[in-house]
Short mmCIF file of C-alpha atoms in Angstrom, two decimals:
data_model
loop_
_atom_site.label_atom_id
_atom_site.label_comp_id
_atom_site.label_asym_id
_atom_site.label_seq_id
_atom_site.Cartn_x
_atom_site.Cartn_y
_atom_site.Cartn_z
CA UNK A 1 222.09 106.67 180.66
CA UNK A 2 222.35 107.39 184.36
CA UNK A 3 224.60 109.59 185.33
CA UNK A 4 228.17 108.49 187.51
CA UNK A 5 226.69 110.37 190.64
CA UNK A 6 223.64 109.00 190.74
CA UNK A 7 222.61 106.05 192.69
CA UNK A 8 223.48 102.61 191.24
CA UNK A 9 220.68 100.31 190.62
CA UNK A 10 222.66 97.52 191.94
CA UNK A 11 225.43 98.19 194.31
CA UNK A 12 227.74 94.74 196.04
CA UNK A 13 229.60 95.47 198.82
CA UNK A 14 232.76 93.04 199.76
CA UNK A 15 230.77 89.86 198.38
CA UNK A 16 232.11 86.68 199.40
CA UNK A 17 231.25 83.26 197.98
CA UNK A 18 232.64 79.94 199.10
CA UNK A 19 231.26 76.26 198.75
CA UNK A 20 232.22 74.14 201.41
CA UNK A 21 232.47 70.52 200.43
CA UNK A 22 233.28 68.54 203.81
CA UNK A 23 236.61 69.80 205.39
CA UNK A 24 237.14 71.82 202.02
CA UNK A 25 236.64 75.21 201.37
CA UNK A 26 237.04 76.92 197.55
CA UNK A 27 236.37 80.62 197.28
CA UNK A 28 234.15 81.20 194.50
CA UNK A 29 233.70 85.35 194.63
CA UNK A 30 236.34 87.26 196.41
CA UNK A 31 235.43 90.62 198.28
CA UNK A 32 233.28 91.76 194.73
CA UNK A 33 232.76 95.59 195.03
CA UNK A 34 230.96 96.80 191.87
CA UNK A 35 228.04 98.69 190.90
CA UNK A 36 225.51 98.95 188.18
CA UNK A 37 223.82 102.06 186.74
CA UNK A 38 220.18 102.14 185.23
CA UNK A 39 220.86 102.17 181.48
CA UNK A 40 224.34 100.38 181.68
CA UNK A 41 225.55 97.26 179.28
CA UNK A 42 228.02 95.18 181.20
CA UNK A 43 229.59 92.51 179.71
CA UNK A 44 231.46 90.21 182.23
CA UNK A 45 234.20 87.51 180.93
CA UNK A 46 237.12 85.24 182.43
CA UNK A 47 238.30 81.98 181.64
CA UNK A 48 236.06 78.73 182.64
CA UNK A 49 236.16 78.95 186.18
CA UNK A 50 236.64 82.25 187.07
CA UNK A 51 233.16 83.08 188.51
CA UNK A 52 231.30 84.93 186.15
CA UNK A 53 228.12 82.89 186.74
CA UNK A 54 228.68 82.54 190.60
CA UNK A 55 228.65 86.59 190.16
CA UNK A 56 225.60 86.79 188.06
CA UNK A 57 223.55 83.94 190.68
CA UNK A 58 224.77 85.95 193.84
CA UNK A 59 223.90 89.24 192.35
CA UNK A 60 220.88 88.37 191.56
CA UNK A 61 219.62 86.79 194.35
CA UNK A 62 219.30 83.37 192.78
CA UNK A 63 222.06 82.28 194.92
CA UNK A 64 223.18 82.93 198.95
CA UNK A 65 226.00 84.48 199.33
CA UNK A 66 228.66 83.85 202.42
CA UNK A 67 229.27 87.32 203.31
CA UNK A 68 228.64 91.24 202.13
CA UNK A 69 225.49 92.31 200.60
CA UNK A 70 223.57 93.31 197.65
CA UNK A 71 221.55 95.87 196.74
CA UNK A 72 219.07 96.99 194.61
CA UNK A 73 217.17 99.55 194.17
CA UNK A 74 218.36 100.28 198.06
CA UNK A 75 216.91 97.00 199.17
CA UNK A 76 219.36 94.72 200.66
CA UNK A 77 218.41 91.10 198.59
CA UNK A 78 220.13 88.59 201.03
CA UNK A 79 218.04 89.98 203.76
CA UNK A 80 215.22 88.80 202.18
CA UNK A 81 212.91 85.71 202.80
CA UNK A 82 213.53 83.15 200.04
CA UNK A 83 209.47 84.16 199.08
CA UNK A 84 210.09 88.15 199.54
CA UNK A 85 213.46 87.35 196.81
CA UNK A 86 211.46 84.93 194.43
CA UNK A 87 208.74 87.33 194.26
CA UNK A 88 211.22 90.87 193.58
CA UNK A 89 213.37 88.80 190.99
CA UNK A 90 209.71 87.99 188.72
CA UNK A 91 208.87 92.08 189.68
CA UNK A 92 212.22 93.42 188.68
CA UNK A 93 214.18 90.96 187.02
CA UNK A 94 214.07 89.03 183.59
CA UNK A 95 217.15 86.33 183.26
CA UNK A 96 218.47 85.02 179.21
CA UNK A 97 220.11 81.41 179.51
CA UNK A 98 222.27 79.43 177.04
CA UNK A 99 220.00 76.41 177.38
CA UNK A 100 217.02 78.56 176.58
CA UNK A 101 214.83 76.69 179.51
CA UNK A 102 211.64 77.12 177.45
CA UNK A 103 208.83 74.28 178.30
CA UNK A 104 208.65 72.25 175.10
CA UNK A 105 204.94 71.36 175.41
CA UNK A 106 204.03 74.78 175.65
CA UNK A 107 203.48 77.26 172.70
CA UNK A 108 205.83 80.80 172.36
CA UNK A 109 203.35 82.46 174.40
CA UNK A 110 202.27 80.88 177.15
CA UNK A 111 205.86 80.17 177.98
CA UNK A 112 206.38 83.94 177.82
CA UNK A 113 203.17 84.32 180.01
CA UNK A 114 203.66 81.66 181.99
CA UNK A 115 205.90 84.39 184.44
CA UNK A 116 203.70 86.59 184.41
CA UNK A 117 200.62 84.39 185.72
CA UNK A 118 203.10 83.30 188.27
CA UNK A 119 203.49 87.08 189.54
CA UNK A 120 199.76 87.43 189.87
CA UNK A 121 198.96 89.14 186.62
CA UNK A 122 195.44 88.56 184.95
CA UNK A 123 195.25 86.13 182.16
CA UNK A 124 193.98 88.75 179.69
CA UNK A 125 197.14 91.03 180.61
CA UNK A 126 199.78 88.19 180.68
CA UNK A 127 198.11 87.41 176.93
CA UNK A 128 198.46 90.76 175.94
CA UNK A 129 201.66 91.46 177.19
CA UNK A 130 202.99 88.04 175.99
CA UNK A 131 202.09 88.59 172.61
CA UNK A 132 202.95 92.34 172.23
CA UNK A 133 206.62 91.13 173.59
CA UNK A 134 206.67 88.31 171.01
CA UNK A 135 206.12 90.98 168.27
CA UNK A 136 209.08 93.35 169.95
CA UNK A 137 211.74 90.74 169.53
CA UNK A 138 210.27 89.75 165.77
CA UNK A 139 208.18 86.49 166.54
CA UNK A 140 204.76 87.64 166.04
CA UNK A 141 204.07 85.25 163.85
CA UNK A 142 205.70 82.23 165.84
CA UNK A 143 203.42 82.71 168.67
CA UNK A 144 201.37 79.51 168.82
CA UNK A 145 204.59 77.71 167.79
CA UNK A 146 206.22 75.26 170.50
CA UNK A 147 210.09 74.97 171.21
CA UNK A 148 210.53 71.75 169.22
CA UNK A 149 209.21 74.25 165.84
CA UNK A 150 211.46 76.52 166.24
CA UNK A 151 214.96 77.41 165.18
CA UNK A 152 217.70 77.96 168.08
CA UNK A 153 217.60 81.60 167.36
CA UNK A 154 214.02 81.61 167.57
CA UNK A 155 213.90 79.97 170.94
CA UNK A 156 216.57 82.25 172.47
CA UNK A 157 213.92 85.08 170.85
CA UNK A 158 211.85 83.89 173.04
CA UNK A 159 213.56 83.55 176.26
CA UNK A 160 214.35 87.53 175.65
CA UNK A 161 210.50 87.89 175.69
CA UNK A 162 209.99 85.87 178.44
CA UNK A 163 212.49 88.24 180.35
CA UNK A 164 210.93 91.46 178.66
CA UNK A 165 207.52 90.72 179.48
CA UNK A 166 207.83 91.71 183.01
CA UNK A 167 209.03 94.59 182.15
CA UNK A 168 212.16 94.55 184.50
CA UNK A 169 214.71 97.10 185.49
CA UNK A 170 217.84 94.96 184.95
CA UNK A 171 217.85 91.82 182.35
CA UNK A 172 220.81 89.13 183.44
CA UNK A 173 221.80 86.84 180.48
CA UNK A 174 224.34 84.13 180.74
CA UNK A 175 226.21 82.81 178.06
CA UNK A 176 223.08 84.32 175.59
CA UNK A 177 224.49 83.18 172.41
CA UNK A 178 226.77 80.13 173.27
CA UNK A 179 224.67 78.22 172.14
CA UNK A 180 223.86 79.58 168.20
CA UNK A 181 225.78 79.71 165.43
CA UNK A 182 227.80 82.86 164.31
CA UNK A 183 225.17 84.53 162.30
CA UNK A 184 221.85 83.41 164.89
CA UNK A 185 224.24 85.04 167.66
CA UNK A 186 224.87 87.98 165.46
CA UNK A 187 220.94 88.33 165.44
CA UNK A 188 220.56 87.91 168.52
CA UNK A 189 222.77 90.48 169.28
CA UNK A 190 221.95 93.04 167.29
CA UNK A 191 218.27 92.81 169.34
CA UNK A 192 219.82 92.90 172.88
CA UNK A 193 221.16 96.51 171.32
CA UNK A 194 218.22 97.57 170.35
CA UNK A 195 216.82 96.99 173.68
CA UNK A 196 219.91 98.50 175.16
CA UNK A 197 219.33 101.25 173.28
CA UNK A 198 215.98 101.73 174.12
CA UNK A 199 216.68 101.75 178.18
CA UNK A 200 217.22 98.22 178.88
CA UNK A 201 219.70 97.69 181.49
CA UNK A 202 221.65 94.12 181.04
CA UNK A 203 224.57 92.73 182.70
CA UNK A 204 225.93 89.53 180.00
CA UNK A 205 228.36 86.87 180.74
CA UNK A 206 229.98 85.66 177.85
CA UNK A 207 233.27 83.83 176.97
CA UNK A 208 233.13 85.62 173.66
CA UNK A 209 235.77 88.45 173.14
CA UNK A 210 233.48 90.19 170.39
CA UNK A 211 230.11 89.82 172.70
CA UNK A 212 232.24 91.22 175.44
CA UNK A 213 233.79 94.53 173.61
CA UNK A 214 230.35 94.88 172.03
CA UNK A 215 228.82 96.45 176.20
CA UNK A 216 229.63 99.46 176.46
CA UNK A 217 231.56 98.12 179.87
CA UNK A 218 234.20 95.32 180.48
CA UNK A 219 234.32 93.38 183.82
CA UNK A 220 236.76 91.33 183.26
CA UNK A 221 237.34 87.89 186.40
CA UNK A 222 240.05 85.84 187.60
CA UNK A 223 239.50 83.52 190.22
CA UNK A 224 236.72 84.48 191.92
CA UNK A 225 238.16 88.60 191.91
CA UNK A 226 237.12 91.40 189.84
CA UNK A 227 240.60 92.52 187.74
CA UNK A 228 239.54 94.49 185.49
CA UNK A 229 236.43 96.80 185.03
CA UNK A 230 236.74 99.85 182.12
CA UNK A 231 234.88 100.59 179.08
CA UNK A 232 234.55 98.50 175.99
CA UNK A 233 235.74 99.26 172.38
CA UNK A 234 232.75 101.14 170.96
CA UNK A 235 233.25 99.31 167.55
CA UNK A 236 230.67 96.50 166.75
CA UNK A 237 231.32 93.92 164.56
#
């Protein structure tokens, strides 16, 4: 893991989100400060509403934000062209949803390729990579399977795949398990540890007080603001 003095791989400075709806104005992100070393599990949770997923969409570029900025890797996102962003996120980037966003007509593999084709890599290497990814998170022999045949925990399997393939510096997953049952979630887990383990950097929203003390840090939100920010409980259930 990187060490405190070195430079984050994400850094936000004073970010400041807020919708404006007509003559109404709610602040979604107050004045975030926070930054994000290579090798770091972050865990972010807050009650419904508090902005975790306004932080994770402004972070990481997917969103504009209404003031401050955000960098990464020393590049400034929000002073990017919408193409220069698209194109950095599918570079350096791989993003795990709840609703697993998976194209249910296409097989395991060329929805994990299908990002990769997208970023201008060959069809032999998106194949290659696709499939040696499948086989990482245990689903080398669901490859030619679609969605629709296969189990929720399979799917999310392959959503982690899809955001390995690129072979990212920083994986964002929101809400990663809210969607599976206890022991699928477990599973699922257990393999976002593994990668953790092996280098990954991932920042995780999650509403879940085990997924949460699981990271190895605790950002904990209230209202748009950052009130909390320490290191988990070590203990894994």
């Amino acid at each position: 893991m990187a060490q405190a003095s070195a430079d984050p791989l994400l850094r936000a400075e004073s970010v400041r989100k807020v919708y404006r709806t007509g003559a109404e104005e709610v602040v979604a992100l107050r004045d975030i400060d926070v930054a994000v070393h290579d090798g770091e599990f972050v865990a972010v949770m807050g009650p419904s509403g508090s902005g975790k997923t306004t932080l994770l969409n402004c972070l990481s570029g997917l969103d504009d934000i209404t003031a401050g900025r955000v960098l990464l890797g020393g590049h400034d996102l929000h002073r990017m062209s919408d193409a220069e962003r698209t194109l950095d996120r599918a570079k350096s980037m791989g993003f795990v949803f709840q609703a697993f966003n998976l194209i249910p007509v296409f097989s395991a593999v060329e929805n994990v390729e299908l990002p990769l084709l997208l970023a201008g890599a060959s069809e032999a290497d998106a194949r290659t990579r696709a499939v040696e990814t499948l086989e990482r998170v245990g689903l080398g022999h669901r490859v030619h399977h679609r969605p629709p045949e296969l189990s929720g925990g399979e799917q999310q399997r392959v959503t982690i795949a899809r955001a390995l393939a690129g072979r990212p510096r920083l994986v964002w997953a929101d809400e990663p398990t809210g969607a599976l049952d206890t022991e699928t979630a477990a599973s699922v887990m257990s393999l976002l540890h593994e990668l953790h383990a092996e280098g990954l950097t991932l920042i995780l929203v999650t509403h879940d007080p085990e997924v949460g003390k699981a990271a190895g840090r605790l950002i904990r939100m209230i209202d748009g603001a950052i009130v909390s920010d320490e290191a988990a409980s070590p203990s894994r259930a």
